[in-house]
Amino acid sequence: MKNKLYAKPKQLLVISSIVFVLVLAASVVLFVLGFFTELPFIAYISFVLLPLAGAFLLFSILNYAKNDNMLRTLQIENQYQLGIGNYFFNYQMFSERVKKLRRKHDLDKTYVIAFSVYNILSSGTISSYQRRLNGYIASFIGAKVFQTKMVNPNDIAFCFHRNVFIVYSFMDLDKTRELIEILRKAIYEIVKEKELKVFVQPHFGVAEILPTTDIIVGVDNAIFARNVDERNFEELTFYKDDFRVETNKDEIEEIRDALKNNEFVVYYQPKFDVSKKKFVGFEALIRWNSPRYGLLLPGRFIEKAEIGGLIHELDMFVLRQVIKDLENLKARNMNLLPVSVNFSLYEFYSSAFLTELIELIDRSALKPELIEIEITETTTQANTFMATSILNRLRNHGLKILMDDFGSGFSNLLQLNSLPFDAVKIDKCLIDGVASDPKTKEIVKLVIGLCKANQLGIVAEGVDSKEKVDVLTKMGCDVIQGFYYSEPLSLLEALEFLDDNPFTKKGGSKK
Ligand code: C2E
Ligand code: MG
Ligand code: MG
C-alpha cells in the first residue's frame, strides 16, 4: 500500500526527463560528428537512441498522468464517502503530508490516533446514518479541531483509511489524550445535535511514533490497537508489541472450533421468589463441554472469546439454545418460566445485533416476556443517552432488562434511576458479607430501599446459606439465586429439580 501510486511515477518522470535531455544532447553531438567526419554511421546511433528516450519519456508522462488521475479519483471517492468538502485527505496525501511534517519537527516521540465511531469488526455493513455521522466527524476534525488552540493547523495530518479515522499531530502524550477527549465529546455532541438515529461506540487506538518509525507501520499499529480496543470492549487502547504475539491465537481457534463442533452447552440456575415460595425463573449460563478439558466454566473462556471477537457468537448461541429449549417444553405442554440471558451492553451498540435479537424472539413461538436480558453496566456516563434508547426499544418489545452484578466494579447508585432496567441483581461480593458484616448489611439495605423507591425488582445472587436467605428476606429482597437453592444445572437436571426439591413442597425448607 506504500505510495507506489504516487511516488514512483513521479520519480520515473524525473528520470525519463533527465535521460531524454542527455540523449538529446548526445544525439546532437553524434549527428554533428557523423556529418562532418567520414563515419556517418555514428549519426545513425542518434536516430535509434532519440526515439527510445522519447518513448521512455512519453510512457512516464502517461503513467504519471494516469496515476495522478487515480489519486484524484481516490481523493474524490474518499470525500464522497465522507460527504464533505476539501478538508479531508486520502491515505496517499496523508502520508505525503506526514513526511513533510516530520522533516520540520524533531520530537522524540509522537502519537498517531486511529478511531472509529461505531463497532466495525462485528457490524459488517455501514448504515446511511453511520455514513452521515462519519461525514460530520470528518468536517469536525477538518475545521473545528483547529479552533481549539491546542493544535497548530500546520502540525496535523488526518485521513479516513480502512474504515477508521487517522489523526497524526506533533504532540506529547498528555496533549494527545486531551485531543482524544475533545474528539470523544464531539462524537456524542454531533449525534445529539444532528438527531442521528445511530448507536455510537467510539474506539480509540494509539501508537507511538519514534523518529525511526515508518508512518505506515505506526498507522497499522494504531489500527491494530483500535481493533483490540473494540474486541475488549474498551474505549482507549495503546498499542503494545505483545498484541502481535500469537500466544492467544491457538486458544481462540479452539473456541472457534468448539463452536463449530457444538461443544458449548447451556446450564440453568433457578431463581427463588421468597414471598411466593416458588421458583420463578432461571439464569442461562454457558459451559464448554470440552472433550479435552472436561466441563469448563465461563471464567476460563469468556475473556478469550472477547479478545478473539467471538463473544457475539457465544451469546447468540446461548440465546438460540434457550429459545429452542423453551419451545421444546412448550410443545410438550409444560409450564414455562422466564430465562435470563447474559449479554455485554456493548453488543447493543450494533443496531444489526439489536435487530437480530428482536427477530429471533419474534420468529420463535414464545412470548417475549419469557426472555430476559442481563447486562453488566460498565459504560461511561457519555453512553447513557444511547443505552437508554436501546434498552427502551427492548422493553417496548416486551423483554425485561436486568442490571447484573450491581455493587461490583463500575456500578453506581445513580444508575439505579438513570437507566431503564426492570430489576437489579445484587452481586455476590455484596451478598457475601450481608449476614456477617454490619457495614455491608447497611449497604445492601440501602440498595434494596432505592430499588423499591424506583419500582425495580431485586434479585440477590451468589446466596449460599440459610442465614443469608433469612437476612435478605427480612430486608424485603424479592428473588434469590444461589447455591443455597441450587447450582446451575443441565436442562434435564433443572426439570427434575423443579419437580422434586425441598423448597416448594408444603412446609418444605432446607435445614
Ligand atoms: P453472572 O452472570 O453474574 O452469573 C452468576 C455466576 O455466579 C455464575 O457463575 C453462577 O454459577 C455463580 N453463582 C451463582 N450462585 C452462586 C453461589 O451461591 N456461590 C458461588 N460461588 N457462585 C454462584 P458462572 O456460571 O461461572 O458465570 C460467571 C460469569 O460468566 C457470569 O456471571 C457471566 O458474567 C458470565 N457468563 C456466563 N454465561 C454467559 C454467557 O452466555 N454470555 C456472557 N457474555 N457471559 C456469560
Ligand atoms: Mg448474569
Ligand atoms: Mg452477576
Coordinates of C-alpha atoms and ligand atoms in Angstrom, one line a residue:
M1 CA 0.0 0.0 0.0
K2 CA 3.1 2.3 0.3
N3 CA 3.0 5.3 -2.0
K4 CA 3.5 3.2 -5.1
L5 CA 0.7 5.0 -6.8
Y6 CA 2.2 8.4 -6.1
A7 CA 5.9 8.5 -5.5
K8 CA 7.1 6.1 -8.3
P9 CA 5.5 7.7 -11.3
K10 CA 6.9 11.0 -10.2
Q11 CA 10.4 9.6 -9.9
L12 CA 10.1 7.9 -13.2
L13 CA 9.0 11.1 -14.9
V14 CA 12.1 13.0 -13.4
I15 CA 14.4 10.2 -14.5
S16 CA 13.0 9.9 -18.0
S17 CA 13.2 13.7 -18.5
I18 CA 16.8 13.7 -17.5
V19 CA 17.6 10.7 -19.8
F20 CA 15.8 12.4 -22.6
V21 CA 17.7 15.7 -22.2
L22 CA 21.0 13.8 -22.0
V23 CA 20.2 11.6 -25.1
L24 CA 19.1 14.7 -27.0
A25 CA 22.4 16.4 -26.2
A26 CA 24.4 13.3 -27.1
S27 CA 22.4 12.8 -30.4
V28 CA 23.2 16.4 -31.5
V29 CA 26.9 15.8 -30.8
L30 CA 26.8 12.4 -32.6
F31 CA 24.9 13.8 -35.5
V32 CA 27.3 16.7 -36.0
L33 CA 30.3 14.4 -35.6
G34 CA 28.8 11.9 -38.2
F35 CA 28.0 14.6 -40.6
F36 CA 31.5 16.2 -40.5
T37 CA 33.5 13.0 -40.3
E38 CA 34.0 10.1 -42.6
L39 CA 31.9 7.9 -40.2
P40 CA 28.3 8.7 -41.0
F41 CA 27.0 5.6 -39.1
I42 CA 27.7 7.4 -35.9
A43 CA 24.8 9.7 -36.8
Y44 CA 22.6 6.7 -37.2
I45 CA 23.1 5.9 -33.5
S46 CA 21.3 9.1 -32.6
F47 CA 18.4 8.1 -34.8
V48 CA 18.0 5.0 -32.7
L49 CA 18.7 6.5 -29.2
L50 CA 16.5 9.5 -29.6
P51 CA 13.2 7.7 -30.3
L52 CA 13.9 5.3 -27.5
A53 CA 14.4 8.1 -25.0
G54 CA 11.4 9.8 -26.4
A55 CA 9.3 6.7 -25.9
F56 CA 10.5 6.3 -22.4
L57 CA 9.6 10.0 -21.6
L58 CA 6.1 9.6 -23.2
F59 CA 5.5 6.4 -21.2
S60 CA 6.5 8.2 -18.0
I61 CA 4.2 11.2 -18.8
L62 CA 1.3 8.9 -19.5
N63 CA 2.0 6.8 -16.4
Y64 CA 2.2 9.9 -14.2
A65 CA -1.0 11.3 -15.6
K66 CA -2.8 8.1 -15.1
N67 CA -1.7 7.8 -11.5
D68 CA -2.3 11.4 -10.7
N69 CA -5.8 10.9 -12.0
M70 CA -6.2 7.8 -9.9
L71 CA -5.0 9.7 -6.9
R72 CA -7.6 12.4 -7.5
T73 CA -10.3 9.8 -8.0
L74 CA -9.4 8.2 -4.8
Q75 CA -9.5 11.6 -3.1
I76 CA -12.9 12.3 -4.5
E77 CA -14.2 8.9 -3.6
N78 CA -12.9 9.5 -0.1
Q79 CA -14.7 12.8 0.2
Y80 CA -17.8 11.4 -1.4
Q81 CA -17.7 8.6 1.1
L82 CA -17.4 11.1 3.9
G83 CA -19.8 13.6 2.4
I84 CA -17.6 16.6 2.9
G85 CA -15.7 19.4 1.2
N86 CA -12.0 19.8 0.8
Y87 CA -10.9 19.2 4.3
F88 CA -10.0 15.6 4.3
F89 CA -7.0 13.8 2.9
N90 CA -6.9 10.3 1.5
Y91 CA -4.2 8.0 2.7
Q92 CA -1.7 8.8 0.0
M93 CA -1.9 12.5 0.6
F94 CA -1.9 11.9 4.3
S95 CA 1.5 10.1 4.2
E96 CA 2.9 12.7 1.9
R97 CA 1.9 15.3 4.4
V98 CA 3.3 13.4 7.3
K99 CA 6.6 13.1 5.5
K100 CA 6.8 16.9 5.1
L101 CA 5.8 17.5 8.7
R102 CA 8.4 15.1 10.0
R103 CA 11.1 16.9 8.2
K104 CA 10.0 20.0 10.1
H105 CA 9.8 18.6 13.6
D106 CA 12.3 16.7 15.7
L107 CA 10.2 15.5 18.6
D108 CA 11.5 12.2 20.1
K109 CA 8.1 10.6 20.5
T110 CA 4.8 11.5 18.9
Y111 CA 1.5 9.6 18.6
V112 CA -0.9 8.6 15.9
I113 CA -4.5 8.0 16.7
A114 CA -6.9 5.6 14.9
F115 CA -10.6 5.7 15.8
S116 CA -14.0 4.7 14.7
V117 CA -17.4 6.0 15.8
Y118 CA -19.1 2.6 15.9
N119 CA -18.0 -1.0 16.1
I120 CA -16.6 -2.1 12.7
L121 CA -15.4 -5.6 13.4
S122 CA -18.8 -7.1 14.2
S123 CA -21.2 -4.7 12.4
G124 CA -20.4 -5.6 8.8
T125 CA -22.3 -3.1 6.7
I126 CA -22.4 0.6 7.3
S127 CA -25.8 2.3 7.6
S128 CA -26.5 5.6 5.9
Y129 CA -26.8 7.2 9.3
Q130 CA -23.3 6.0 10.2
R131 CA -22.0 7.3 6.9
R132 CA -23.5 10.7 7.6
L133 CA -22.0 10.7 11.1
N134 CA -18.6 9.9 9.6
G135 CA -19.0 12.9 7.3
Y136 CA -19.8 15.2 10.3
I137 CA -16.9 13.9 12.3
A138 CA -14.6 14.4 9.3
S139 CA -15.8 18.1 9.0
F140 CA -15.3 18.5 12.7
I141 CA -11.7 17.3 12.5
G142 CA -11.1 19.3 9.4
A143 CA -12.5 22.5 10.7
K144 CA -13.1 22.7 14.4
V145 CA -10.2 20.8 15.9
F146 CA -8.1 23.7 14.6
Q147 CA -10.1 26.2 16.6
T148 CA -9.3 24.5 19.9
K149 CA -6.0 26.3 20.1
M150 CA -4.3 23.1 21.2
V151 CA -3.4 22.0 17.7
N152 CA -1.5 24.1 15.3
P153 CA -3.2 23.6 11.9
N154 CA 0.3 23.2 10.3
D155 CA 1.1 20.3 12.6
I156 CA -1.7 17.9 11.9
A157 CA -2.5 15.3 9.3
F158 CA -5.6 13.2 9.1
C159 CA -7.3 10.8 6.8
F160 CA -10.0 8.1 6.6
H161 CA -8.5 4.8 5.9
R162 CA -9.7 1.2 6.3
N163 CA -12.9 2.4 7.8
V164 CA -11.3 4.4 10.6
F165 CA -10.2 7.9 11.1
I166 CA -6.4 8.5 11.4
V167 CA -5.2 11.6 13.2
Y168 CA -1.5 12.4 13.5
S169 CA -0.3 15.5 15.2
F170 CA 3.0 16.5 16.7
M171 CA 2.1 16.5 20.3
D172 CA 3.2 14.8 23.5
L173 CA 1.2 12.1 25.4
D174 CA -0.8 14.5 27.6
K175 CA -1.9 16.6 24.7
T176 CA -2.7 13.5 22.6
R177 CA -5.0 12.4 25.4
E178 CA -6.6 15.8 25.5
L179 CA -7.2 15.6 21.8
I180 CA -8.9 12.2 22.2
E181 CA -11.2 13.6 24.8
I182 CA -12.2 16.5 22.5
L183 CA -12.9 14.0 19.7
R184 CA -14.9 11.7 22.0
K185 CA -17.0 14.6 23.3
A186 CA -17.6 15.9 19.8
I187 CA -18.9 12.4 18.6
Y188 CA -21.6 12.4 21.2
E189 CA -22.5 16.1 20.7
I190 CA -22.8 15.6 16.9
V191 CA -25.1 12.7 17.3
K192 CA -27.3 14.7 19.7
E193 CA -27.2 17.9 17.7
K194 CA -27.9 16.2 14.3
E195 CA -30.5 13.9 15.8
L196 CA -28.9 10.9 14.1
K197 CA -30.6 7.6 14.8
V198 CA -27.3 5.7 15.3
F199 CA -25.7 3.9 18.1
V200 CA -22.2 5.2 18.7
Q201 CA -19.4 3.3 20.3
P202 CA -16.2 5.1 19.8
H203 CA -13.0 3.0 19.9
F204 CA -9.6 4.7 20.1
G205 CA -6.2 3.1 19.4
V206 CA -3.0 5.0 19.8
A207 CA 0.5 4.1 18.6
E208 CA 3.8 5.7 19.5
I209 CA 5.9 7.1 16.6
L210 CA 9.6 7.3 17.1
P211 CA 11.8 9.3 14.7
T212 CA 12.8 5.9 13.1
T213 CA 9.2 4.6 12.9
D214 CA 7.8 4.3 9.4
I215 CA 4.4 6.1 9.5
I216 CA 2.8 3.2 7.6
V217 CA 3.8 0.9 10.5
G218 CA 2.6 3.4 13.0
V219 CA -0.8 3.7 11.4
D220 CA -1.1 0.0 11.2
N221 CA -0.2 -0.4 14.9
A222 CA -2.8 2.3 15.8
I223 CA -5.5 0.5 13.8
F224 CA -4.4 -2.8 15.4
A225 CA -4.8 -1.2 18.9
R226 CA -8.2 0.2 17.9
N227 CA -9.3 -3.3 16.9
V228 CA -8.1 -4.8 20.2
D229 CA -10.0 -2.0 21.9
E230 CA -13.2 -3.0 20.2
R231 CA -12.8 -6.7 21.0
N232 CA -12.1 -5.9 24.6
F233 CA -15.0 -3.5 25.0
E234 CA -12.6 -0.7 26.0
E235 CA -12.6 2.9 24.9
L236 CA -8.9 3.7 24.6
T237 CA -6.0 1.2 23.9
F238 CA -2.3 1.9 23.5
Y239 CA -0.5 -0.3 21.1
K240 CA 1.9 -2.8 22.6
D241 CA 4.2 -5.2 20.7
D242 CA 2.7 -8.0 22.8
F243 CA -0.5 -7.6 20.8
R244 CA 1.1 -9.3 17.8
V245 CA 2.4 -12.2 19.8
E246 CA 0.4 -15.2 18.7
T247 CA 0.1 -17.0 22.0
N248 CA -3.7 -16.5 22.3
K249 CA -4.3 -17.5 18.8
D250 CA -4.4 -21.2 19.5
E251 CA -6.9 -20.8 22.3
I252 CA -9.1 -18.6 20.2
E253 CA -9.0 -21.1 17.4
E254 CA -10.0 -23.8 20.0
I255 CA -13.1 -21.8 20.9
R256 CA -13.9 -21.2 17.3
D257 CA -13.6 -25.0 16.6
A258 CA -15.7 -25.7 19.8
L259 CA -18.5 -23.5 18.4
K260 CA -18.4 -25.5 15.1
N261 CA -18.4 -28.8 16.9
N262 CA -21.3 -27.9 19.2
E263 CA -19.2 -28.3 22.4
F264 CA -21.0 -25.4 24.2
V265 CA -23.9 -26.1 26.4
V266 CA -26.4 -24.1 28.4
Y267 CA -26.9 -24.6 32.1
Y268 CA -29.8 -23.2 34.1
Q269 CA -29.7 -21.8 37.6
P270 CA -33.1 -21.4 39.3
K271 CA -34.3 -18.2 41.0
F272 CA -36.5 -18.5 44.0
D273 CA -39.2 -15.9 45.0
V274 CA -39.1 -15.8 48.8
S275 CA -42.6 -14.4 49.3
K276 CA -44.3 -16.6 46.7
K277 CA -42.2 -19.5 48.0
K278 CA -41.6 -20.9 44.5
F279 CA -39.1 -20.8 41.7
V280 CA -39.9 -18.0 39.3
G281 CA -37.2 -18.3 36.6
F282 CA -33.7 -19.3 35.6
E283 CA -30.5 -17.7 34.5
A284 CA -28.9 -19.3 31.5
L285 CA -25.1 -19.8 32.0
I286 CA -22.8 -21.1 29.3
R287 CA -20.5 -24.1 29.8
W288 CA -17.9 -25.6 27.5
N289 CA -18.1 -29.3 27.4
S290 CA -14.6 -29.8 26.1
P291 CA -13.5 -33.4 25.1
R292 CA -10.0 -32.3 26.1
Y293 CA -10.5 -30.4 29.4
G294 CA -13.9 -31.5 30.6
L295 CA -16.7 -29.1 31.6
L296 CA -15.3 -25.6 31.7
L297 CA -16.9 -22.6 33.4
P298 CA -17.1 -19.2 31.6
G299 CA -14.2 -17.8 33.6
R300 CA -11.9 -20.0 31.6
F301 CA -13.0 -18.8 28.1
I302 CA -15.3 -15.7 28.1
E303 CA -12.4 -13.2 28.2
K304 CA -10.5 -15.1 25.4
A305 CA -13.7 -15.1 23.4
E306 CA -14.0 -11.4 23.8
I307 CA -10.4 -10.8 22.7
G308 CA -10.9 -13.1 19.7
G309 CA -14.1 -11.3 18.7
L310 CA -16.2 -14.4 19.4
I311 CA -18.4 -13.2 22.2
H312 CA -21.2 -12.3 20.0
E313 CA -21.4 -15.8 18.6
L314 CA -21.3 -17.3 22.1
D315 CA -24.0 -15.0 23.3
M316 CA -26.2 -15.7 20.3
F317 CA -25.6 -19.4 20.7
V318 CA -27.0 -19.2 24.3
L319 CA -30.0 -17.2 23.2
R320 CA -30.8 -19.6 20.4
Q321 CA -30.4 -22.6 22.7
V322 CA -32.6 -21.1 25.3
I323 CA -35.3 -20.4 22.7
K324 CA -35.0 -23.9 21.4
D325 CA -35.3 -25.5 24.9
L326 CA -38.3 -23.3 25.8
E327 CA -40.0 -24.2 22.5
N328 CA -39.5 -27.9 23.2
L329 CA -41.0 -27.6 26.6
K330 CA -43.9 -25.6 25.2
A331 CA -44.5 -28.3 22.6
R332 CA -44.7 -30.8 25.5
N333 CA -47.3 -28.5 27.2
M334 CA -45.0 -27.8 30.1
N335 CA -45.1 -24.9 32.4
L336 CA -42.7 -22.2 31.2
L337 CA -40.6 -20.0 33.4
P338 CA -38.7 -16.9 32.2
V339 CA -35.0 -17.4 31.4
S340 CA -32.4 -14.6 31.6
V341 CA -29.5 -14.5 29.2
N342 CA -26.2 -12.6 29.7
F343 CA -25.1 -10.0 27.2
S344 CA -22.5 -7.3 27.3
L345 CA -24.1 -3.9 26.9
Y346 CA -21.6 -3.1 24.2
E347 CA -23.2 -5.6 21.9
F348 CA -26.3 -3.3 21.9
Y349 CA -24.4 -0.6 20.1
S350 CA -24.6 -2.5 16.9
S351 CA -28.1 -1.9 15.5
A352 CA -27.6 -5.1 13.5
F353 CA -27.4 -7.1 16.7
L354 CA -30.5 -5.4 18.1
T355 CA -32.5 -6.3 15.0
E356 CA -31.1 -9.9 15.1
L357 CA -32.1 -10.3 18.7
I358 CA -35.6 -8.9 18.2
E359 CA -36.1 -11.1 15.0
L360 CA -35.0 -14.2 16.8
I361 CA -37.6 -13.7 19.5
D362 CA -40.3 -12.7 17.1
R363 CA -39.7 -15.7 15.0
S364 CA -40.0 -18.0 18.0
A365 CA -43.2 -19.4 19.3
L366 CA -42.6 -17.7 22.6
K367 CA -43.9 -14.7 24.4
P368 CA -41.1 -12.0 24.7
E369 CA -41.7 -11.9 28.5
L370 CA -40.1 -15.4 28.7
I371 CA -36.7 -13.9 27.7
E372 CA -34.9 -11.6 30.0
I373 CA -31.6 -9.8 29.3
E374 CA -28.9 -9.5 31.9
I375 CA -26.5 -6.6 31.3
T376 CA -23.5 -5.6 33.3
E377 CA -23.3 -1.8 33.2
T378 CA -19.7 -0.8 32.6
T379 CA -20.1 2.1 30.3
T380 CA -19.4 5.7 31.0
Q381 CA -21.9 8.5 31.6
A382 CA -21.4 9.6 28.0
N383 CA -23.1 6.5 26.7
T384 CA -26.1 6.7 29.0
F385 CA -28.1 8.6 26.4
M386 CA -27.7 5.9 23.8
A387 CA -28.1 3.0 26.2
T388 CA -31.4 4.4 27.4
S389 CA -32.9 4.4 23.9
I390 CA -31.7 0.9 23.1
L391 CA -33.0 -0.6 26.4
N392 CA -36.3 1.2 25.9
R393 CA -36.7 -0.4 22.5
L394 CA -36.2 -3.8 24.0
R395 CA -38.6 -3.1 26.9
N396 CA -41.2 -1.8 24.5
H397 CA -40.9 -5.1 22.7
G398 CA -41.9 -6.9 26.0
L399 CA -38.4 -8.0 27.1
K400 CA -37.3 -7.5 30.7
I401 CA -33.9 -6.0 31.4
L402 CA -31.9 -6.9 34.5
M403 CA -28.9 -5.0 35.7
D404 CA -26.3 -7.7 36.5
D405 CA -23.5 -7.6 39.1
F406 CA -24.7 -4.5 40.9
G407 CA -22.2 -3.5 43.6
S408 CA -19.2 -4.8 41.8
G409 CA -16.8 -2.8 39.6
F410 CA -18.4 0.1 37.8
S411 CA -22.0 0.2 39.1
N412 CA -23.1 3.3 41.0
L413 CA -26.2 4.3 42.8
L414 CA -27.1 7.0 40.3
Q415 CA -27.5 4.4 37.6
L416 CA -30.4 2.9 39.5
N417 CA -32.7 5.6 38.2
S418 CA -30.9 6.8 35.1
L419 CA -31.2 3.6 33.1
P420 CA -34.4 1.8 32.2
F421 CA -34.0 -1.5 34.0
D422 CA -36.7 -3.7 35.3
A423 CA -34.7 -5.3 38.1
V424 CA -31.3 -5.2 39.7
K425 CA -29.2 -8.2 40.6
I426 CA -27.1 -7.5 43.7
D427 CA -23.7 -9.0 43.2
K428 CA -22.2 -11.9 45.2
C429 CA -19.4 -9.6 46.5
L430 CA -22.1 -7.6 48.5
I431 CA -24.1 -10.7 49.4
D432 CA -21.1 -12.4 50.8
G433 CA -21.0 -10.0 53.8
V434 CA -24.7 -9.5 54.2
A435 CA -25.0 -11.8 57.2
S436 CA -21.7 -11.2 58.8
D437 CA -20.5 -7.6 58.2
P438 CA -22.8 -4.8 59.5
K439 CA -21.5 -2.2 57.0
T440 CA -22.2 -4.5 54.0
K441 CA -25.6 -5.2 55.5
E442 CA -26.4 -1.4 55.6
I443 CA -25.3 -1.0 52.0
V444 CA -27.5 -3.9 50.8
K445 CA -30.4 -2.4 52.8
L446 CA -29.8 1.0 51.1
V447 CA -29.7 -0.6 47.6
I448 CA -32.9 -2.6 48.3
G449 CA -34.6 0.6 49.6
L450 CA -33.5 2.6 46.5
C451 CA -34.7 -0.2 44.2
K452 CA -38.1 -0.3 45.8
A453 CA -38.4 3.5 45.6
N454 CA -37.7 3.2 41.9
Q455 CA -40.1 0.3 41.4
L456 CA -37.3 -2.0 40.4
G457 CA -37.3 -5.7 41.1
I458 CA -34.5 -7.2 43.2
V459 CA -32.5 -10.4 42.8
A460 CA -29.8 -11.3 45.2
E461 CA -27.2 -13.6 43.6
G462 CA -24.5 -15.9 45.0
V463 CA -26.6 -16.7 48.1
D464 CA -25.2 -19.8 49.5
S465 CA -26.5 -20.1 53.1
K466 CA -29.7 -20.1 55.1
E467 CA -28.5 -17.1 57.2
K468 CA -28.1 -15.0 54.1
V469 CA -31.6 -16.0 52.8
D470 CA -33.1 -15.0 56.1
V471 CA -31.4 -11.7 56.3
L472 CA -32.3 -10.9 52.7
T473 CA -35.9 -11.9 53.2
K474 CA -36.2 -9.6 56.2
M475 CA -34.8 -6.8 54.1
G476 CA -37.5 -7.2 51.5
C477 CA -35.5 -8.9 48.8
D478 CA -37.9 -10.4 46.2
V479 CA -35.9 -13.1 44.4
I480 CA -32.9 -15.1 45.5
Q481 CA -30.5 -17.1 43.3
G482 CA -27.5 -19.1 44.6
F483 CA -26.0 -22.4 45.6
Y484 CA -28.3 -22.5 48.7
Y485 CA -31.1 -23.3 46.3
S486 CA -29.2 -24.9 43.5
E487 CA -26.1 -24.8 41.4
P488 CA -26.5 -24.2 37.6
L489 CA -28.0 -27.4 36.1
S490 CA -28.3 -29.0 32.8
L491 CA -31.8 -28.7 31.2
L492 CA -32.7 -32.2 32.3
E493 CA -31.5 -31.8 35.8
A494 CA -33.2 -28.4 36.0
L495 CA -36.6 -30.0 35.1
E496 CA -36.1 -32.8 37.6
F497 CA -35.2 -30.2 40.2
L498 CA -38.4 -28.3 39.7
D499 CA -40.3 -31.5 40.1
D500 CA -38.6 -32.5 43.2
N501 CA -37.0 -30.1 45.6
P502 CA -37.2 -29.3 49.3
F503 CA -38.2 -25.6 48.8
T504 CA -41.5 -25.6 47.0
K505 CA -43.1 -28.6 48.8
K506 CA -45.6 -27.8 51.5
G507 CA -43.7 -26.6 54.6
G508 CA -40.5 -27.6 52.9
S509 CA -37.3 -25.9 53.8
K510 CA -33.7 -27.0 53.6
K511 CA -32.2 -27.5 57.0
Ligands
C2E1 P1 -23.2 -13.9 36.4 O1 -24.0 -13.5 35.2 O2 -23.1 -12.9 37.5 O3 -23.6 -15.3 36.8 C1 -23.6 -15.7 38.1 C2 -22.4 -16.5 38.4 O4 -22.4 -16.8 39.8 C3 -22.4 -17.9 37.8 O5 -21.1 -18.3 37.5 C4 -23.0 -18.8 38.9 O6 -22.7 -20.2 38.7 C5 -22.3 -18.2 40.1 N1 -23.1 -18.5 41.3 C6 -24.4 -18.4 41.5 N2 -24.7 -18.7 42.8 C7 -23.6 -18.9 43.4 C8 -23.2 -19.2 44.8 O7 -24.0 -19.3 45.7 N3 -21.9 -19.3 45.1 C9 -20.9 -19.1 44.1 N4 -19.6 -19.2 44.5 N5 -21.2 -18.8 42.8 C10 -22.5 -18.7 42.5 P2 -20.6 -18.8 36.1 O8 -21.6 -19.7 35.5 O9 -19.2 -19.3 36.3 O10 -20.6 -17.5 35.3 C11 -19.7 -16.5 35.5 C12 -20.0 -15.3 34.7 O11 -19.7 -15.6 33.3 C13 -21.4 -14.8 34.7 O12 -21.6 -14.1 35.9 C14 -21.5 -14.0 33.5 O13 -21.0 -12.7 33.7 C15 -20.6 -14.8 32.6 N6 -21.4 -15.6 31.7 C16 -22.0 -16.8 31.9 N7 -22.7 -17.2 30.8 C17 -22.5 -16.2 29.9 C18 -23.0 -16.0 28.5 O14 -23.7 -16.8 27.9 N8 -22.6 -14.8 27.9 C19 -21.8 -13.9 28.5 N9 -21.5 -12.8 27.8 N10 -21.4 -14.1 29.7 C20 -21.7 -15.2 30.4
MG2 MG -25.7 -12.9 34.9
MG3 MG -24.0 -11.5 38.2

